[in-house]
Amino acid sequence: MAELSLQHIDKIYDNNVQAVFDFNLDVKDGELIVLVGPSGCGKSTTLRMVAGLEDISNGHLLLDGKDITQTPAKDRDMAMVFQSYALYGHMTIYENMAFSLTLRKEDPNVIHKKVLAAAEILGLTSQLNKKPAQLSGGQRQRVAMGRSIVRNPKVFLFDEPLSNLDAKLRGATRREILLLHKRLQATMLYVTHDQTEALTLADRIVCMSMGHVQQVGTPLELYDSPNNVFVASFIGLPPMNFYDVKVVGKELQGNGLKVALSDEEQAVLAGYQGKEITLGVRPENFTEGTEFKVTVTNNENLGMNTLVYGTGEGNVKVTAKLKGWKNYKVGETAGFNIVRKHFFDKETTNAIRGDK
């Protein structure tokens, strides 16, 4: 398919509001990159710049080594799937999928073969004579994807394509997109605010906040080794717990917490003796134990796991995700140990990784 390179991309609007700052990314041939972040972080704006729907204020966009920064959208050989399906209601599904090829005046026989092939991939063969209003939301989104497939573009662009679907359809359509990617081996850029989509779909994730790239890496890298407090809090569900603590000898202390440090953790925090840091603990990194105690405020059984919420000394809040079915009562005392810790600099919010 194609390699894509975004080099020092900025987006500055006419009112001098900057939406994207120095965005850099090299997308490999056949890679599925997910841009994730909260609303207003610049991810959709970045995608629209790649598509040619927004001008690039500074920087360069390369497709297979060719600078296409100033190339009109229609000449970029990219196909975009939007949040709204953008289907023509008066046309059949077949006509919707064939529309862009018809505009190009391609051979009708070629169009027919391409539409049937895309419909087969997406399970839409039996729906081709229907109108969009006769289809479910998930089917309409598949039609929108099929309209892109028939064009055989170099790059597929997805702008929050599942946000209009209910939870069950989101899961099913997400799996279809993943299968589609594996089948086509296509280069894809996918924008979402849903971290579950990011973690399950991406070869690599670009996590953004306020127009800045916070971290680029595999889903496991962002989950297991977040660069800063923002990434740590955004990736992972339920979110990571954070505590203000001081490094005192061989333990962390603060707000009633006294957490022992291993030799390796002491080495990582060697430069922070006597200083305050932020301790991060993912809910699933708690186990039942005695390291510190909380008063249970809620117990949510999820089948194989249980979410336990509690408040400790100094009003410390805890969300723990425990294996198995637990039955803690509100007001009951629960004790926990921590099996994995994340450390962050209090001032910069960046991860503390020792010599790494």
Tab-separated table of C-alpha atoms in Angstrom:
chain	number	residue	atom	x	y	z
A	1	MET	CA	0.000	0.000	0.000
A	2	ALA	CA	1.886	3.095	1.208
A	3	GLU	CA	4.253	4.723	3.659
A	4	LEU	CA	3.242	8.029	5.199
A	5	SER	CA	5.449	10.589	6.916
A	6	LEU	CA	4.263	13.588	8.934
A	7	GLN	CA	7.179	15.931	9.565
A	8	HIS	CA	6.900	18.821	12.050
A	9	ILE	CA	3.241	19.411	11.258
A	10	ASP	CA	1.533	22.460	12.814
A	11	LYS	CA	-2.033	23.656	12.495
A	12	ILE	CA	-2.617	27.327	13.229
A	13	TYR	CA	-6.000	28.861	12.451
A	14	ASP	CA	-6.574	32.402	11.182
A	15	ASN	CA	-7.359	33.620	14.717
A	16	ASN	CA	-3.857	32.427	15.770
A	17	VAL	CA	-5.262	29.515	17.758
A	18	GLN	CA	-2.896	26.562	17.368
A	19	ALA	CA	-4.564	23.144	17.333
A	20	VAL	CA	-1.588	20.888	16.536
A	21	PHE	CA	2.047	21.392	17.582
A	22	ASP	CA	5.093	19.841	15.853
A	23	PHE	CA	3.454	16.517	14.984
A	24	ASN	CA	5.966	13.893	13.804
A	25	LEU	CA	5.113	10.355	12.738
A	26	ASP	CA	6.358	7.773	10.248
A	27	VAL	CA	3.683	5.254	9.284
A	28	LYS	CA	4.984	2.016	7.805
A	29	ASP	CA	3.464	0.265	4.829
A	30	GLY	CA	0.433	-1.729	6.012
A	31	GLU	CA	0.518	-0.323	9.549
A	32	LEU	CA	-2.627	0.555	11.505
A	33	ILE	CA	-1.978	3.677	13.568
A	34	VAL	CA	-4.571	4.888	16.075
A	35	LEU	CA	-4.631	8.529	17.195
A	36	VAL	CA	-6.260	8.686	20.605
A	37	GLY	CA	-6.969	11.421	23.113
A	38	PRO	CA	-9.786	13.468	24.662
A	39	SER	CA	-12.077	15.721	22.653
A	40	GLY	CA	-10.270	18.800	21.349
A	41	CYS	CA	-6.773	17.293	21.539
A	42	GLY	CA	-6.100	17.748	17.796
A	43	LYS	CA	-6.402	14.161	16.589
A	44	SER	CA	-9.218	14.746	14.070
A	45	THR	CA	-7.561	17.945	12.890
A	46	THR	CA	-4.387	15.960	12.210
A	47	LEU	CA	-6.356	13.360	10.257
A	48	ARG	CA	-8.075	16.072	8.216
A	49	MET	CA	-4.691	17.598	7.371
A	50	VAL	CA	-3.532	14.204	6.116
A	51	ALA	CA	-6.724	13.911	4.050
A	52	GLY	CA	-6.278	17.383	2.595
A	53	LEU	CA	-9.477	18.706	4.171
A	54	GLU	CA	-7.461	21.140	6.327
A	55	ASP	CA	-4.442	23.139	5.241
A	56	ILE	CA	-1.108	22.352	6.886
A	57	SER	CA	0.265	25.539	8.482
A	58	ASN	CA	3.857	24.321	8.839
A	59	GLY	CA	5.695	21.110	8.096
A	60	HIS	CA	5.563	18.482	5.382
A	61	LEU	CA	3.399	15.464	4.529
A	62	LEU	CA	5.042	12.724	2.463
A	63	LEU	CA	3.360	9.755	0.769
A	64	ASP	CA	5.814	7.105	-0.447
A	65	GLY	CA	8.549	9.732	-0.258
A	66	LYS	CA	6.657	12.310	-2.343
A	67	ASP	CA	5.763	15.636	-0.739
A	68	ILE	CA	1.976	16.016	-0.970
A	69	THR	CA	1.645	18.915	1.488
A	70	GLN	CA	0.018	21.121	-1.156
A	71	THR	CA	-1.659	18.339	-3.148
A	72	PRO	CA	-5.475	18.695	-3.329
A	73	ALA	CA	-7.495	16.120	-1.391
A	74	LYS	CA	-8.901	14.522	-4.561
A	75	ASP	CA	-5.385	13.754	-5.818
A	76	ARG	CA	-3.962	12.216	-2.618
A	77	ASP	CA	-5.224	8.681	-3.249
A	78	MET	CA	-6.712	8.390	0.241
A	79	ALA	CA	-10.181	7.316	1.347
A	80	MET	CA	-11.871	8.606	4.484
A	81	VAL	CA	-14.585	6.976	6.581
A	82	PHE	CA	-16.416	9.534	8.695
A	83	GLN	CA	-18.280	9.391	11.989
A	84	SER	CA	-21.484	10.049	10.059
A	85	TYR	CA	-21.948	7.469	7.347
A	86	ALA	CA	-22.446	10.169	4.650
A	87	LEU	CA	-24.471	7.835	2.432
A	88	TYR	CA	-26.853	9.009	-0.275
A	89	GLY	CA	-30.325	8.069	0.907
A	90	HIS	CA	-31.885	7.962	-2.576
A	91	MET	CA	-29.270	5.507	-3.866
A	92	THR	CA	-29.058	1.756	-3.328
A	93	ILE	CA	-26.154	0.291	-1.398
A	94	TYR	CA	-24.642	-0.835	-4.702
A	95	GLU	CA	-24.913	2.705	-6.108
A	96	ASN	CA	-23.439	4.229	-2.966
A	97	MET	CA	-20.422	1.917	-3.098
A	98	ALA	CA	-19.956	2.465	-6.838
A	99	PHE	CA	-20.437	6.248	-6.748
A	100	SER	CA	-16.810	7.415	-6.685
A	101	LEU	CA	-15.878	4.994	-9.465
A	102	THR	CA	-18.859	6.113	-11.539
A	103	LEU	CA	-17.716	9.720	-11.198
A	104	ARG	CA	-14.321	8.665	-12.535
A	105	LYS	CA	-16.104	7.063	-15.476
A	106	GLU	CA	-14.501	3.677	-14.899
A	107	ASP	CA	-15.608	0.715	-16.968
A	108	PRO	CA	-18.996	-0.531	-15.631
A	109	ASN	CA	-17.752	-4.125	-15.675
A	110	VAL	CA	-14.743	-3.167	-13.560
A	111	ILE	CA	-16.988	-1.222	-11.171
A	112	HIS	CA	-19.292	-4.210	-10.841
A	113	LYS	CA	-16.423	-6.545	-9.968
A	114	LYS	CA	-14.981	-4.121	-7.406
A	115	VAL	CA	-18.327	-3.543	-5.694
A	116	LEU	CA	-19.097	-7.263	-5.506
A	117	ALA	CA	-15.619	-7.989	-4.132
A	118	ALA	CA	-15.952	-5.304	-1.426
A	119	ALA	CA	-19.476	-6.474	-0.570
A	120	GLU	CA	-18.188	-10.023	-0.173
A	121	ILE	CA	-15.433	-8.879	2.202
A	122	LEU	CA	-17.904	-6.928	4.340
A	123	GLY	CA	-20.828	-9.355	4.245
A	124	LEU	CA	-23.043	-6.955	2.314
A	125	THR	CA	-23.780	-9.054	-0.790
A	126	SER	CA	-27.430	-9.578	0.171
A	127	GLN	CA	-27.943	-5.873	0.951
A	128	LEU	CA	-26.836	-4.304	-2.345
A	129	ASN	CA	-30.347	-3.548	-3.637
A	130	LYS	CA	-31.515	-1.928	-0.394
A	131	LYS	CA	-31.472	1.763	0.546
A	132	PRO	CA	-29.439	3.018	3.534
A	133	ALA	CA	-32.576	3.605	5.615
A	134	GLN	CA	-33.272	-0.140	5.494
A	135	LEU	CA	-29.947	-1.014	7.152
A	136	SER	CA	-28.747	-0.976	10.754
A	137	GLY	CA	-26.108	1.479	11.916
A	138	GLY	CA	-23.421	-1.192	11.793
A	139	GLN	CA	-24.382	-2.148	8.235
A	140	ARG	CA	-24.328	1.491	7.115
A	141	GLN	CA	-20.835	1.886	8.522
A	142	ARG	CA	-19.780	-1.189	6.583
A	143	VAL	CA	-21.192	0.398	3.433
A	144	ALA	CA	-19.105	3.493	4.150
A	145	MET	CA	-16.033	1.252	4.488
A	146	GLY	CA	-16.981	-0.578	1.287
A	147	ARG	CA	-17.152	2.722	-0.574
A	148	SER	CA	-13.542	3.278	0.456
A	149	ILE	CA	-12.407	-0.262	-0.377
A	150	VAL	CA	-13.617	-0.104	-3.995
A	151	ARG	CA	-11.347	2.879	-4.589
A	152	ASN	CA	-8.313	0.799	-3.576
A	153	PRO	CA	-6.625	3.839	-2.014
A	154	LYS	CA	-3.072	3.984	-0.764
A	155	VAL	CA	-4.225	5.071	2.717
A	156	PHE	CA	-7.466	4.536	4.644
A	157	LEU	CA	-8.475	7.262	7.104
A	158	PHE	CA	-11.064	6.626	9.842
A	159	ASP	CA	-12.505	9.513	11.869
A	160	GLU	CA	-14.290	8.063	14.934
A	161	PRO	CA	-16.264	5.632	12.734
A	162	LEU	CA	-17.876	3.719	15.610
A	163	SER	CA	-19.009	6.557	17.863
A	164	ASN	CA	-22.596	6.490	16.557
A	165	LEU	CA	-23.034	2.771	17.277
A	166	ASP	CA	-24.251	1.116	20.462
A	167	ALA	CA	-21.804	-0.872	22.596
A	168	LYS	CA	-22.593	-4.265	21.056
A	169	LEU	CA	-22.322	-2.976	17.475
A	170	ARG	CA	-19.122	-1.092	18.319
A	171	GLY	CA	-17.489	-4.313	19.432
A	172	ALA	CA	-18.650	-6.247	16.361
A	173	THR	CA	-17.670	-3.505	13.894
A	174	ARG	CA	-14.308	-3.051	15.609
A	175	ARG	CA	-13.550	-6.706	14.984
A	176	GLU	CA	-14.606	-6.289	11.351
A	177	ILE	CA	-12.202	-3.373	10.898
A	178	LEU	CA	-9.383	-5.452	12.376
A	179	LEU	CA	-10.165	-8.349	10.049
A	180	LEU	CA	-10.402	-5.924	7.146
A	181	HIS	CA	-6.970	-4.543	7.948
A	182	LYS	CA	-5.440	-8.002	8.130
A	183	ARG	CA	-7.101	-9.036	4.871
A	184	LEU	CA	-6.185	-5.912	2.893
A	185	GLN	CA	-2.805	-5.317	4.592
A	186	ALA	CA	-3.705	-1.664	4.180
A	187	THR	CA	-2.084	1.433	5.628
A	188	MET	CA	-4.627	2.946	8.017
A	189	LEU	CA	-4.894	6.004	10.272
A	190	TYR	CA	-7.709	5.708	12.779
A	191	VAL	CA	-8.933	8.438	15.144
A	192	THR	CA	-10.863	7.710	18.333
A	193	HIS	CA	-11.356	8.972	21.873
A	194	ASP	CA	-12.095	5.391	22.985
A	195	GLN	CA	-9.015	3.776	24.487
A	196	THR	CA	-10.534	0.294	24.103
A	197	GLU	CA	-10.580	0.811	20.339
A	198	ALA	CA	-7.003	2.073	20.468
A	199	LEU	CA	-5.707	-0.861	22.516
A	200	THR	CA	-7.483	-3.538	20.474
A	201	LEU	CA	-6.942	-2.179	16.956
A	202	ALA	CA	-3.578	-0.461	16.841
A	203	ASP	CA	-0.194	-1.661	15.717
A	204	ARG	CA	0.947	1.588	17.337
A	205	ILE	CA	-0.903	4.272	19.267
A	206	VAL	CA	-0.342	8.028	19.126
A	207	CYS	CA	-1.650	9.517	22.386
A	208	MET	CA	-2.384	13.261	22.149
A	209	SER	CA	-3.292	16.026	24.567
A	210	MET	CA	-3.915	19.704	23.809
A	211	GLY	CA	-2.376	19.449	20.350
A	212	HIS	CA	0.819	17.742	21.497
A	213	VAL	CA	1.897	14.137	21.017
A	214	GLN	CA	2.428	12.655	24.468
A	215	GLN	CA	3.649	9.195	23.441
A	216	VAL	CA	3.915	6.934	20.408
A	217	GLY	CA	4.254	3.199	20.909
A	218	THR	CA	2.613	-0.200	20.860
A	219	PRO	CA	-0.518	-0.668	22.982
A	220	LEU	CA	1.550	-2.601	25.539
A	221	GLU	CA	4.179	0.160	25.729
A	222	LEU	CA	1.573	2.821	26.483
A	223	TYR	CA	-0.174	0.597	29.015
A	224	ASP	CA	2.913	-0.789	30.732
A	225	SER	CA	5.377	2.102	30.380
A	226	PRO	CA	3.470	5.390	30.082
A	227	ASN	CA	5.668	8.429	29.473
A	228	ASN	CA	3.799	10.696	31.855
A	229	VAL	CA	0.805	11.081	34.150
A	230	PHE	CA	-1.503	12.030	31.266
A	231	VAL	CA	-0.831	8.847	29.285
A	232	ALA	CA	-0.992	6.759	32.461
A	233	SER	CA	-4.381	8.241	33.361
A	234	PHE	CA	-5.843	8.078	29.840
A	235	ILE	CA	-4.790	4.549	28.914
A	236	GLY	CA	-6.276	1.807	31.074
A	237	LEU	CA	-9.766	1.194	32.408
A	238	PRO	CA	-10.531	1.845	35.215
A	239	PRO	CA	-7.936	4.661	35.295
A	240	MET	CA	-4.700	4.436	37.243
A	241	ASN	CA	-4.725	5.472	40.923
A	242	PHE	CA	-2.369	8.348	41.806
A	243	TYR	CA	-0.915	9.218	45.222
A	244	ASP	CA	1.336	12.023	46.440
A	245	VAL	CA	4.095	10.355	48.452
A	246	LYS	CA	7.612	11.049	49.719
A	247	VAL	CA	10.592	8.763	49.199
A	248	VAL	CA	11.832	7.966	52.715
A	249	GLY	CA	14.578	5.361	52.964
A	250	LYS	CA	13.240	2.057	51.691
A	251	GLU	CA	9.606	3.072	51.479
A	252	LEU	CA	7.096	5.596	50.178
A	253	GLN	CA	5.132	7.576	52.745
A	254	GLY	CA	2.200	9.952	52.517
A	255	ASN	CA	-1.470	10.343	53.478
A	256	GLY	CA	-1.383	7.270	55.666
A	257	LEU	CA	0.395	5.183	53.043
A	258	LYS	CA	3.560	3.277	53.827
A	259	VAL	CA	4.628	1.256	50.807
A	260	ALA	CA	7.833	-0.789	50.808
A	261	LEU	CA	10.259	-0.445	47.894
A	262	SER	CA	12.188	-3.322	46.348
A	263	ASP	CA	15.935	-2.992	45.773
A	264	GLU	CA	15.294	-2.315	42.091
A	265	GLU	CA	12.699	0.370	42.889
A	266	GLN	CA	15.077	1.991	45.362
A	267	ALA	CA	17.689	2.193	42.603
A	268	VAL	CA	15.175	3.829	40.233
A	269	LEU	CA	14.311	6.424	42.903
A	270	ALA	CA	17.885	6.970	44.092
A	271	GLY	CA	17.825	10.637	43.083
A	272	TYR	CA	14.527	11.313	44.825
A	273	GLN	CA	15.363	10.531	48.465
A	274	GLY	CA	13.431	12.923	50.704
A	275	LYS	CA	11.483	14.302	47.757
A	276	GLU	CA	7.823	14.082	46.845
A	277	ILE	CA	6.824	12.048	43.811
A	278	THR	CA	3.584	10.728	42.336
A	279	LEU	CA	2.954	7.029	42.815
A	280	GLY	CA	0.749	5.408	40.180
A	281	VAL	CA	-0.978	2.050	40.659
A	282	ARG	CA	-3.245	0.421	38.111
A	283	PRO	CA	-6.396	-1.082	39.680
A	284	GLU	CA	-5.381	-4.540	38.442
A	285	ASN	CA	-2.003	-4.178	40.204
A	286	PHE	CA	-3.656	-4.409	43.625
A	287	THR	CA	-4.018	-7.724	45.426
A	288	GLU	CA	-5.636	-8.500	48.749
A	289	GLY	CA	-3.095	-8.001	51.536
A	290	THR	CA	-2.034	-5.849	54.454
A	291	GLU	CA	0.139	-3.080	52.969
A	292	PHE	CA	-2.549	-0.476	53.540
A	293	LYS	CA	-6.183	-0.544	54.524
A	294	VAL	CA	-9.273	1.236	53.225
A	295	THR	CA	-12.930	1.470	54.116
A	296	VAL	CA	-14.996	0.005	51.282
A	297	THR	CA	-17.388	2.444	49.603
A	298	ASN	CA	-18.565	0.202	46.752
A	299	ASN	CA	-18.181	-3.350	45.425
A	300	GLU	CA	-18.935	-4.097	41.751
A	301	ASN	CA	-18.974	-7.715	40.602
A	302	LEU	CA	-18.017	-8.105	36.940
A	303	GLY	CA	-17.945	-11.893	36.741
A	304	MET	CA	-14.279	-12.906	36.561
A	305	ASN	CA	-13.238	-9.671	38.300
A	306	THR	CA	-14.499	-7.382	41.037
A	307	LEU	CA	-13.999	-3.639	41.309
A	308	VAL	CA	-13.562	-2.541	44.918
A	309	TYR	CA	-13.669	1.170	45.760
A	310	GLY	CA	-12.447	2.438	49.099
A	311	THR	CA	-11.163	5.385	51.112
A	312	GLY	CA	-8.131	5.207	53.354
A	313	GLU	CA	-6.412	7.399	55.901
A	314	GLY	CA	-5.956	10.967	54.706
A	315	ASN	CA	-8.944	10.526	52.352
A	316	VAL	CA	-6.841	8.389	50.002
A	317	LYS	CA	-9.048	6.926	47.269
A	318	VAL	CA	-8.491	3.414	45.972
A	319	THR	CA	-9.941	1.590	42.991
A	320	ALA	CA	-8.836	-2.057	42.970
A	321	LYS	CA	-9.623	-4.633	40.297
A	322	LEU	CA	-9.391	-8.022	41.973
A	323	LYS	CA	-9.538	-11.438	40.361
A	324	GLY	CA	-12.624	-13.473	41.126
A	325	TRP	CA	-15.996	-12.699	42.675
A	326	LYS	CA	-15.623	-10.687	45.895
A	327	ASN	CA	-18.342	-9.624	48.304
A	328	TYR	CA	-16.976	-6.680	50.283
A	329	LYS	CA	-19.689	-4.789	52.147
A	330	VAL	CA	-19.914	-0.999	52.283
A	331	GLY	CA	-18.131	0.166	55.447
A	332	GLU	CA	-16.050	-3.002	55.684
A	333	THR	CA	-12.246	-2.731	55.992
A	334	ALA	CA	-10.229	-4.125	53.087
A	335	GLY	CA	-6.457	-4.503	52.888
A	336	PHE	CA	-4.351	-4.380	49.732
A	337	ASN	CA	-0.792	-4.953	48.533
A	338	ILE	CA	0.712	-3.427	45.390
A	339	VAL	CA	2.353	-5.771	42.886
A	340	ARG	CA	3.417	-3.149	40.351
A	341	LYS	CA	4.211	0.546	40.839
A	342	HIS	CA	4.690	3.482	38.454
A	343	PHE	CA	6.667	6.552	39.518
A	344	PHE	CA	6.268	10.094	38.172
A	345	ASP	CA	8.158	13.324	38.822
A	346	LYS	CA	5.909	15.658	40.810
A	347	GLU	CA	6.897	18.777	38.859
A	348	THR	CA	7.273	17.541	35.269
A	349	THR	CA	4.710	14.672	35.558
A	350	ASN	CA	7.124	12.592	33.454
A	351	ALA	CA	7.796	8.949	34.305
A	352	ILE	CA	10.763	8.151	36.537
A	353	ARG	CA	12.637	5.203	35.094
A	354	GLY	CA	16.069	5.499	36.676
A	355	ASP	CA	18.803	5.033	34.059
A	356	LYS	CA	16.347	3.831	31.408
